[in-house]
Amino acid sequence: MNDKLKIRLLGLAAAVFAAAAAILAYKFIIAGSTEESPDGRTAILLEPAERALVLAEMRGFVEAVRDITGALAKDDAPGAAAAAARVGMHSTHEVPATILGKLPLEFKTLGFSVHDAFDRLGMDAKDLRDTKHSLEQLSAILARCAGCHASYQLKAVVQ
Ligand code: HEC
């Protein structure tokens, strides 16, 4: 085999490797593990235990909304701040990487933005003690909850 051919073959191997890496990166970071659901939403395919974990996180969101609105109705800004902090960014550290790889990038971005917004609501509630401002922030968060629910579903699959 002459040198020119060797270089060409090496180049081809590098291109194949780069394409495989790009496909893997696309699959794990951007696309996730999904299929179209009959109701038009995107179904994310998760193991039953993974689905249960995400749904438990969702119920944590509702509990936070319950406690934040309850506290704001009593003008209890520190109470609202404490409830918001429970579902802040730190709570995402419990999500295993195997699940993150199955969630589409848009879902992860939206999910993280909601945790981040709860952190901001908590900090503002503590600093500003302005319940109307907190309610506006909560309303913006709930718009994101509703937006995500309109687009995605979680389907349990045994792999
Ligand atoms: C990034 C997307 C996303 C965001 C943001 C999001 N959810 Fe969800 N949530 C889902 C999906 C997907 C499901 C499963 C729906 C299905 O399978 O039909 C779900 C399910 C739920 C459930 C049902 C839980 C159960 O045990 O069945 C509740 C309650 C819920 N979400 C509340 C919320 C609240 C409140 C917020 C905002 C504070 C929120 N979610 C934000 C995607 C999201």
XYZ file of N, CA, C and O and ligand atoms in Angstrom:
679
model
N 0.851 -1.193 0.000
C 0.000 0.000 0.000
C 0.892 1.251 0.000
O 1.808 1.344 0.820
N 0.674 2.146 -0.968
C 1.526 3.345 -0.965
C 1.052 4.358 0.088
O -0.036 4.249 0.652
N 1.956 5.344 0.331
C 1.695 6.297 1.414
C 0.428 7.127 1.190
O -0.324 7.393 2.122
N 0.227 7.510 -0.102
C -0.957 8.329 -0.408
C -2.246 7.602 -0.020
O -3.148 8.166 0.585
N -2.276 6.300 -0.362
C -3.468 5.499 -0.071
C -3.653 5.366 1.441
O -4.780 5.475 1.961
N -2.514 5.158 2.151
C -2.574 5.038 3.615
C -3.189 6.301 4.225
O -4.053 6.234 5.097
N -2.706 7.460 3.742
C -3.204 8.733 4.284
C -4.698 8.878 4.011
O -5.472 9.276 4.870
N -5.083 8.483 2.767
C -6.506 8.580 2.417
C -7.346 7.685 3.331
O -8.400 8.082 3.815
N -6.844 6.455 3.563
C -7.589 5.524 4.419
C -7.698 6.049 5.833
O -8.749 5.963 6.478
N -6.568 6.630 6.321
C -6.587 7.214 7.670
C -7.611 8.341 7.752
O -8.367 8.451 8.712
N -7.617 9.162 6.706
C -8.560 10.284 6.647
C -9.991 9.777 6.674
O -10.835 10.300 7.391
N -10.227 8.703 5.919
C -11.570 8.125 5.863
C -11.965 7.591 7.244
O -13.082 7.827 7.716
N -11.018 6.887 7.901
C -11.300 6.338 9.231
C -11.624 7.461 10.207
O -12.564 7.361 11.004
N -10.862 8.569 10.118
C -11.096 9.706 11.012
C -12.483 10.289 10.764
O -13.204 10.630 11.701
N -12.864 10.363 9.471
C -14.177 10.928 9.138
C -15.297 10.041 9.681
O -16.293 10.530 10.230
N -15.117 8.702 9.535
C -16.129 7.762 10.036
C -16.240 7.899 11.560
O -17.330 7.964 12.128
N -15.069 7.988 12.222
C -15.055 8.126 13.682
C -15.758 9.414 14.108
O -16.591 9.416 15.014
N -15.457 10.521 13.408
C -16.062 11.815 13.748
C -17.571 11.761 13.544
O -18.334 12.275 14.365
N -17.997 11.077 12.463
C -19.432 10.981 12.197
C -20.114 10.168 13.301
O -21.181 10.541 13.791
N -19.459 9.059 13.717
C -20.040 8.221 14.776
C -20.139 9.019 16.071
O -21.153 8.964 16.781
N -19.078 9.800 16.382
C -19.086 10.607 17.602
C -20.198 11.647 17.527
O -20.898 11.892 18.514
N -20.374 12.236 16.332
C -21.409 13.265 16.167
C -22.795 12.654 16.354
O -23.662 13.238 17.004
N -22.986 11.425 15.800
C -24.293 10.763 15.935
C -24.563 10.459 17.412
O -25.649 10.706 17.932
N -23.529 9.951 18.116
C -23.690 9.638 19.543
C -24.007 10.903 20.335
O -24.901 10.910 21.179
N -23.258 11.980 20.051
C -23.476 13.247 20.763
C -24.889 13.739 20.488
O -25.597 14.172 21.394
N -25.315 13.631 19.214
C -26.669 14.070 18.857
C -27.697 13.279 19.670
O -28.597 13.820 20.272
N -27.485 11.932 19.686
C -28.437 11.041 20.365
C -28.519 11.355 21.861
O -29.596 11.458 22.430
N -27.342 11.507 22.512
C -27.336 11.652 23.968
C -27.593 13.069 24.448
O -28.110 13.264 25.535
N -27.191 14.066 23.651
C -27.319 15.441 24.147
C -28.557 16.121 23.575
O -29.297 16.780 24.285
N -28.811 15.915 22.285
C -29.867 16.705 21.643
C -31.189 15.941 21.511
O -32.229 16.410 21.946
N -31.141 14.741 20.919
C -32.390 14.058 20.568
C -33.010 13.322 21.746
O -34.225 13.321 21.918
N -32.190 12.679 22.578
C -32.721 11.846 23.648
C -33.374 10.603 23.075
O -33.167 10.249 21.909
N -34.187 9.935 23.906
C -34.838 8.704 23.479
C -36.342 8.980 23.396
O -37.023 9.036 24.417
N -36.831 9.182 22.172
C -38.230 9.625 22.040
C -38.966 8.920 20.901
O -38.343 8.302 20.049
N -40.285 9.039 20.905
C -41.104 8.650 19.752
C -42.328 9.569 19.739
O -42.622 10.217 20.743
N -43.017 9.616 18.602
C -44.194 10.489 18.568
C -45.336 9.792 19.281
O -45.552 8.589 19.100
N -46.051 10.519 20.127
C -47.162 9.903 20.837
C -48.449 10.157 20.046
O -48.528 11.121 19.292
N -49.470 9.264 20.182
C -50.688 9.401 19.362
C -51.379 10.755 19.541
O -52.060 11.229 18.644
N -51.206 11.404 20.708
C -51.870 12.703 20.918
C -51.057 13.882 20.377
O -51.384 15.037 20.637
N -49.989 13.580 19.620
C -49.227 14.650 18.970
C -48.048 15.148 19.780
O -47.227 15.898 19.282
N -47.990 14.749 21.079
C -46.842 15.181 21.880
C -45.654 14.263 21.595
O -45.785 13.234 20.940
N -44.488 14.651 22.094
C -43.312 13.792 21.976
C -43.247 12.925 23.224
O -43.249 13.449 24.344
N -43.243 11.608 23.034
C -43.137 10.701 24.181
C -41.663 10.414 24.451
O -40.917 10.046 23.542
N -41.244 10.622 25.698
C -39.871 10.298 26.088
C -39.901 8.889 26.684
O -40.708 8.595 27.564
N -39.028 8.024 26.144
C -39.051 6.621 26.558
C -38.097 6.403 27.730
O -36.882 6.583 27.602
N -38.653 6.015 28.867
C -37.840 5.800 30.075
C -38.166 4.452 30.682
O -39.278 3.944 30.521
N -37.202 3.890 31.404
C -37.469 2.686 32.207
C -38.514 3.078 33.260
O -38.532 4.247 33.691
N -39.360 2.116 33.715
C -40.387 2.474 34.704
C -39.822 3.213 35.929
O -40.420 4.199 36.384
N -38.647 2.777 36.431
C -38.079 3.436 37.619
C -37.628 4.861 37.305
O -37.747 5.762 38.143
N -37.125 5.064 36.066
C -36.691 6.411 35.674
C -37.909 7.333 35.557
O -37.881 8.482 35.997
N -38.988 6.789 34.964
C -40.217 7.573 34.824
C -40.739 7.950 36.208
O -41.136 9.096 36.449
N -40.699 6.970 37.126
C -41.191 7.228 38.488
C -40.391 8.346 39.143
O -40.950 9.194 39.849
N -39.075 8.368 38.886
C -38.227 9.404 39.489
C -38.583 10.797 38.958
O -38.704 11.758 39.721
N -38.782 10.886 37.623
C -39.133 12.193 37.042
C -40.501 12.641 37.558
O -40.700 13.805 37.921
N -41.467 11.689 37.638
C -42.804 12.063 38.119
C -42.763 12.502 39.583
O -43.486 13.416 39.991
N -41.886 11.858 40.377
C -41.755 12.267 41.791
C -41.234 13.702 41.858
O -41.676 14.497 42.695
N -40.306 14.028 40.944
C -39.787 15.402 40.900
C -40.923 16.372 40.561
O -41.018 17.465 41.127
N -41.802 15.955 39.644
C -42.948 16.796 39.256
C -43.862 17.044 40.446
O -44.330 18.162 40.659
N -44.102 15.992 41.231
C -44.982 16.176 42.396
C -44.320 17.107 43.405
O -44.998 17.854 44.107
N -42.998 17.090 43.439
C -42.262 18.040 44.286
C -42.520 19.474 43.836
O -42.650 20.381 44.653
N -42.621 19.664 42.497
C -42.943 20.987 41.958
C -44.303 21.460 42.481
O -44.464 22.596 42.897
N -45.312 20.558 42.398
C -46.662 20.961 42.836
C -46.649 21.313 44.321
O -47.270 22.288 44.747
N -45.926 20.507 45.119
C -45.859 20.801 46.555
C -45.218 22.161 46.787
O -45.651 22.922 47.656
N -44.184 22.478 45.980
C -43.531 23.787 46.120
C -44.509 24.908 45.766
O -44.602 25.904 46.488
N -45.274 24.714 44.678
C -46.248 25.740 44.278
C -47.292 25.910 45.388
O -47.667 27.032 45.739
N -47.743 24.778 45.964
C -48.706 24.836 47.091
C -48.122 25.679 48.232
O -48.771 26.592 48.743
N -46.881 25.395 48.618
C -46.289 26.080 49.775
C -45.957 27.541 49.469
O -46.089 28.397 50.336
N -45.528 27.816 48.220
C -45.195 29.206 47.858
C -46.466 30.060 47.857
O -46.497 31.140 48.458
N -47.540 29.566 47.218
C -48.773 30.371 47.171
C -49.338 30.542 48.579
O -49.797 31.625 48.942
N -49.281 29.479 49.384
C -49.775 29.552 50.775
C -49.018 30.611 51.548
O -49.618 31.433 52.255
N -47.699 30.628 51.389
C -46.872 31.594 52.118
C -47.134 33.006 51.605
O -47.290 33.943 52.394
N -47.223 33.172 50.271
C -47.429 34.520 49.710
C -48.777 35.086 50.152
O -48.896 36.291 50.412
N -49.798 34.222 50.252
C -51.120 34.688 50.678
C -51.069 35.230 52.102
O -51.905 36.048 52.491
N -50.078 34.755 52.875
C -49.952 35.248 54.269
C -48.849 36.301 54.377
O -48.399 36.604 55.479
N -48.383 36.810 53.220
C -47.277 37.775 53.195
C -46.034 37.238 53.892
O -45.278 37.986 54.510
N -45.850 35.925 53.803
C -44.711 35.278 54.457
C -43.604 35.049 53.409
O -43.453 33.939 52.882
N -42.836 36.096 53.106
C -41.796 35.998 52.071
C -40.725 34.964 52.436
O -40.322 34.169 51.565
N -40.240 34.902 53.683
C -39.236 33.878 54.011
C -39.766 32.459 53.802
O -39.027 31.571 53.367
N -41.075 32.249 54.089
C -41.687 30.924 53.882
C -41.686 30.579 52.402
O -41.375 29.438 52.006
N -42.028 31.569 51.559
C -42.031 31.348 50.103
C -40.615 31.058 49.624
O -40.394 30.164 48.793
N -39.647 31.802 50.171
C -38.248 31.605 49.768
C -37.787 30.189 50.110
O -37.134 29.520 49.298
N -38.151 29.705 51.295
C -37.736 28.361 51.724
C -38.357 27.293 50.828
O -37.691 26.332 50.421
N -39.646 27.477 50.489
C -40.332 26.488 49.638
C -39.719 26.470 48.238
O -39.541 25.402 47.641
N -39.383 27.653 47.713
C -38.805 27.732 46.368
C -37.418 27.089 46.342
O -37.068 26.391 45.385
N -36.663 27.313 47.405
C -35.287 26.787 47.444
C -35.272 25.256 47.387
O -34.339 24.662 46.843
N -36.323 24.617 47.899
C -36.364 23.136 47.907
C -36.376 22.551 46.500
O -35.989 21.405 46.297
N -36.879 23.302 45.518
C -36.918 22.793 44.136
C -35.967 23.590 43.232
O -36.155 23.654 42.020
N -34.940 24.182 43.835
C -33.956 24.942 43.067
C -32.981 24.028 42.336
O -33.158 22.803 42.303
N -31.961 24.632 41.753
C -30.987 23.899 40.933
C -30.340 22.732 41.674
O -30.044 21.703 41.079
N -30.122 22.901 43.000
C -29.417 21.839 43.734
C -30.156 20.503 43.652
O -29.553 19.438 43.660
N -31.510 20.564 43.529
C -32.295 19.319 43.501
C -32.064 18.526 42.219
O -32.398 17.342 42.148
N -31.486 19.152 41.184
C -31.247 18.431 39.923
C -30.046 17.496 40.022
O -29.862 16.636 39.174
N -29.227 17.669 41.058
C -28.034 16.822 41.191
C -28.384 15.359 41.433
O -27.563 14.481 41.251
N -29.648 15.125 41.832
C -30.048 13.737 42.094
C -30.458 12.997 40.819
O -30.715 11.798 40.863
N -30.551 13.692 39.683
C -30.982 13.036 38.439
C -29.804 12.285 37.818
O -28.799 12.895 37.459
N -29.896 10.941 37.690
C -28.774 10.173 37.137
C -28.500 10.514 35.670
O -29.422 10.862 34.930
N -27.218 10.384 35.266
C -26.802 10.708 33.892
C -27.541 9.835 32.874
O -27.808 10.283 31.755
N -27.895 8.594 33.255
C -28.600 7.703 32.316
C -29.932 8.317 31.900
O -30.362 8.157 30.761
N -30.598 9.010 32.832
C -31.872 9.656 32.485
C -31.604 10.889 31.626
O -32.273 11.099 30.612
N -30.591 11.669 32.006
C -30.286 12.891 31.249
C -30.040 12.571 29.776
O -30.434 13.315 28.887
N -29.385 11.420 29.516
C -29.085 11.017 28.143
C -30.336 10.701 27.333
O -30.317 10.743 26.112
N -31.437 10.381 28.026
C -32.678 10.035 27.314
C -33.596 11.243 27.114
O -34.564 11.164 26.370
N -33.314 12.334 27.814
C -34.175 13.511 27.707
C -33.688 14.412 26.567
O -32.499 14.697 26.479
N -34.601 14.851 25.694
C -34.183 15.768 24.616
C -33.609 17.059 25.206
O -33.995 17.461 26.309
N -32.714 17.702 24.451
C -32.053 18.926 24.933
C -33.069 19.990 25.335
O -32.935 20.627 26.380
N -34.120 20.148 24.517
C -35.120 21.184 24.808
C -35.792 20.919 26.159
O -36.037 21.832 26.943
N -36.058 19.644 26.450
C -36.696 19.255 27.718
C -35.774 19.588 28.892
O -36.201 20.176 29.887
N -34.479 19.231 28.726
C -33.510 19.509 29.805
C -33.388 21.014 30.027
O -33.380 21.488 31.162
N -33.288 21.765 28.927
C -33.119 23.226 29.030
C -34.313 23.839 29.763
O -34.157 24.636 30.679
N -35.516 23.412 29.356
C -36.740 23.931 29.974
C -36.797 23.526 31.449
O -37.119 24.335 32.324
N -36.456 22.267 31.725
C -36.485 21.759 33.104
C -35.513 22.528 33.988
O -35.873 22.999 35.076
N -34.271 22.694 33.511
C -33.269 23.420 34.315
C -33.699 24.873 34.508
O -33.476 25.444 35.568
N -34.328 25.455 33.469
C -34.722 26.868 33.575
C -35.791 27.039 34.663
O -35.841 28.070 35.327
N -36.638 26.015 34.839
C -37.658 26.092 35.895
C -36.996 26.013 37.281
O -37.312 26.796 38.176
N -36.034 25.084 37.439
C -35.315 25.007 38.731
C -34.609 26.332 39.018
O -34.631 26.840 40.139
N -33.974 26.887 37.981
C -33.244 28.148 38.125
C -34.206 29.280 38.506
O -33.894 30.113 39.362
N -35.391 29.283 37.871
C -36.370 30.338 38.149
C -36.885 30.236 39.589
O -37.172 31.252 40.227
N -37.014 29.006 40.109
C -37.414 28.851 41.523
C -36.328 29.422 42.445
O -36.634 30.069 43.448
N -35.049 29.197 42.085
C -33.955 29.779 42.881
C -34.067 31.297 42.901
O -33.935 31.933 43.939
N -34.317 31.872 41.711
C -34.404 33.339 41.603
C -35.596 33.852 42.408
O -35.497 34.848 43.119
N -36.744 33.136 42.295
C -37.935 33.539 43.064
C -37.597 33.545 44.562
O -37.932 34.482 45.287
N -36.899 32.487 44.986
C -36.540 32.375 46.413
C -35.643 33.520 46.857
O -35.874 34.131 47.907
N -34.633 33.822 46.040
C -33.691 34.897 46.409
C -34.403 36.240 46.447
O -34.218 37.027 47.370
N -35.249 36.496 45.417
C -35.971 37.780 45.375
C -36.939 37.895 46.548
O -37.090 38.968 47.135
N -37.627 36.785 46.867
C -38.590 36.833 47.972
C -37.868 37.225 49.260
O -38.370 38.027 50.061
N -36.658 36.671 49.428
C -35.881 36.968 50.631
C -35.435 38.431 50.637
O -35.543 39.123 51.640
N -34.927 38.897 49.466
C -34.339 40.242 49.407
C -35.379 41.353 49.300
O -35.242 42.402 49.912
N -36.411 41.128 48.439
C -37.332 42.234 48.120
C -38.613 42.207 48.967
O -39.247 43.235 49.164
N -39.016 41.019 49.399
C -40.270 40.851 50.158
C -41.448 41.514 49.453
O -42.280 42.167 50.077
N -41.500 41.329 48.127
C -42.560 41.924 47.308
C -43.411 40.769 46.772
O -43.047 40.114 45.796
N -44.550 40.525 47.427
C -45.343 39.333 47.086
C -45.892 39.398 45.654
O -46.015 38.364 44.993
N -46.199 40.606 45.175
C -46.716 40.723 43.803
C -45.626 40.305 42.803
O -45.899 39.578 41.845
N -44.407 40.727 43.059
C -43.277 40.346 42.200
C -43.095 38.812 42.240
O -42.910 38.174 41.202
N -43.198 38.241 43.439
C -43.063 36.774 43.555
C -44.151 36.070 42.762
O -43.892 35.065 42.096
N -45.394 36.610 42.848
C -46.501 35.983 42.109
C -46.279 36.074 40.605
O -46.595 35.126 39.871
N -45.717 37.187 40.150
C -45.417 37.329 38.723
C -44.384 36.278 38.310
O -44.490 35.652 37.259
N -43.372 36.087 39.157
C -42.343 35.083 38.854
C -42.960 33.684 38.830
O -42.647 32.869 37.957
N -43.873 33.423 39.790
C -44.511 32.105 39.836
C -45.376 31.883 38.603
O -45.400 30.784 38.032
N -46.056 32.939 38.174
C -46.892 32.836 36.982
C -46.038 32.494 35.752
O -46.421 31.646 34.928
N -44.860 33.117 35.650
C -43.958 32.835 34.518
C -43.459 31.386 34.596
O -43.312 30.708 33.569
N -43.213 30.900 35.817
C -42.778 29.505 35.984
C -43.898 28.567 35.527
O -43.676 27.617 34.771
N -45.131 28.856 35.974
C -46.256 27.974 35.629
C -46.505 27.946 34.118
O -46.952 26.932 33.573
N -46.175 29.044 33.436
C -46.306 29.057 31.970
C -45.344 28.030 31.365
O -45.663 27.359 30.381
N -44.158 27.899 31.967
C -43.185 26.917 31.456
C -43.644 25.489 31.776
O -43.446 24.581 30.973
N -44.231 25.286 32.963
C -44.760 23.946 33.306
C -45.778 23.557 32.232
O -45.719 22.473 31.662
N -46.724 24.484 31.985
C -47.806 24.190 31.036
C -47.242 23.962 29.632
O -47.698 23.061 28.915
N -46.251 24.754 29.250
C -45.654 24.615 27.922
C -45.017 23.253 27.738
O -45.188 22.611 26.693
N -44.308 22.807 28.751
C -43.648 21.506 28.632
C -44.673 20.375 28.594
O -44.555 19.454 27.804
N -45.709 20.479 29.457
C -46.737 19.424 29.469
C -47.470 19.337 28.135
O -47.933 18.265 27.747
N -47.578 20.471 27.436
C -48.257 20.465 26.137
C -47.412 19.752 25.076
O -47.939 19.256 24.091
N -46.090 19.685 25.297
C -45.201 19.130 24.267
C -44.721 17.704 24.545
O -44.383 16.987 23.620
N -44.640 17.321 25.813
C -43.987 16.051 26.147
C -44.849 15.133 27.006
O -45.691 15.582 27.779
N -44.557 13.844 26.863
C -45.199 12.798 27.652
C -44.081 11.863 28.099
O -43.018 11.824 27.456
N -44.299 11.127 29.181
C -43.281 10.151 29.617
C -43.863 8.758 29.430
O -44.916 8.456 29.979
N -43.184 7.930 28.640
C -43.706 6.578 28.388
C -42.748 5.564 29.013
O -41.533 5.616 28.774
N -43.315 4.641 29.795
C -42.475 3.614 30.414
C -42.219 2.492 29.419
O -43.154 1.973 28.804
N -40.961 2.145 29.213
C -40.607 1.027 28.343
C -39.586 0.159 29.079
O -38.725 0.675 29.784
N -39.707 -1.154 28.926
C -38.730 -2.032 29.558
C -37.707 -2.403 28.484
O -38.083 -2.951 27.444
N -36.436 -2.016 28.714
C -35.419 -2.242 27.678
C -34.598 -3.487 27.965
O -34.483 -3.907 29.079
C -39.314 20.106 30.939
C -40.658 19.655 30.932
C -41.524 19.828 32.141
C -41.567 20.889 32.996
C -40.776 22.192 32.937
C -42.540 20.547 33.996
N -43.067 19.323 33.749
Fe -44.419 18.370 34.891
N -44.375 16.761 33.666
C -43.677 16.706 32.489
C -43.998 15.480 31.800
C -43.461 15.051 30.444
C -44.917 14.783 32.609
C -45.595 13.439 32.295
C -46.858 13.734 31.521
C -47.413 12.494 30.808
O -46.731 11.476 30.710
O -48.552 12.619 30.322
C -45.138 15.613 33.780
C -45.965 15.287 34.829
C -46.293 16.138 35.853
C -47.197 15.804 36.917
C -47.868 14.458 37.145
C -47.079 13.701 38.213
C -47.531 12.267 38.432
O -47.185 11.712 39.486
O -48.206 11.694 37.556
C -47.303 16.921 37.682
C -48.177 17.087 38.920
C -46.457 17.947 37.108
N -45.837 17.423 35.995
C -46.299 19.215 37.616
C -45.423 20.158 37.117
C -45.287 21.509 37.623
C -46.105 22.131 38.744
C -44.303 22.099 36.900
C -43.734 23.485 37.011
C -43.381 24.008 38.279
C -43.849 21.123 35.939
N -44.551 19.963 36.093
C -42.866 21.380 35.033
C -42.800 17.640 32.017
C -42.497 18.851 32.610
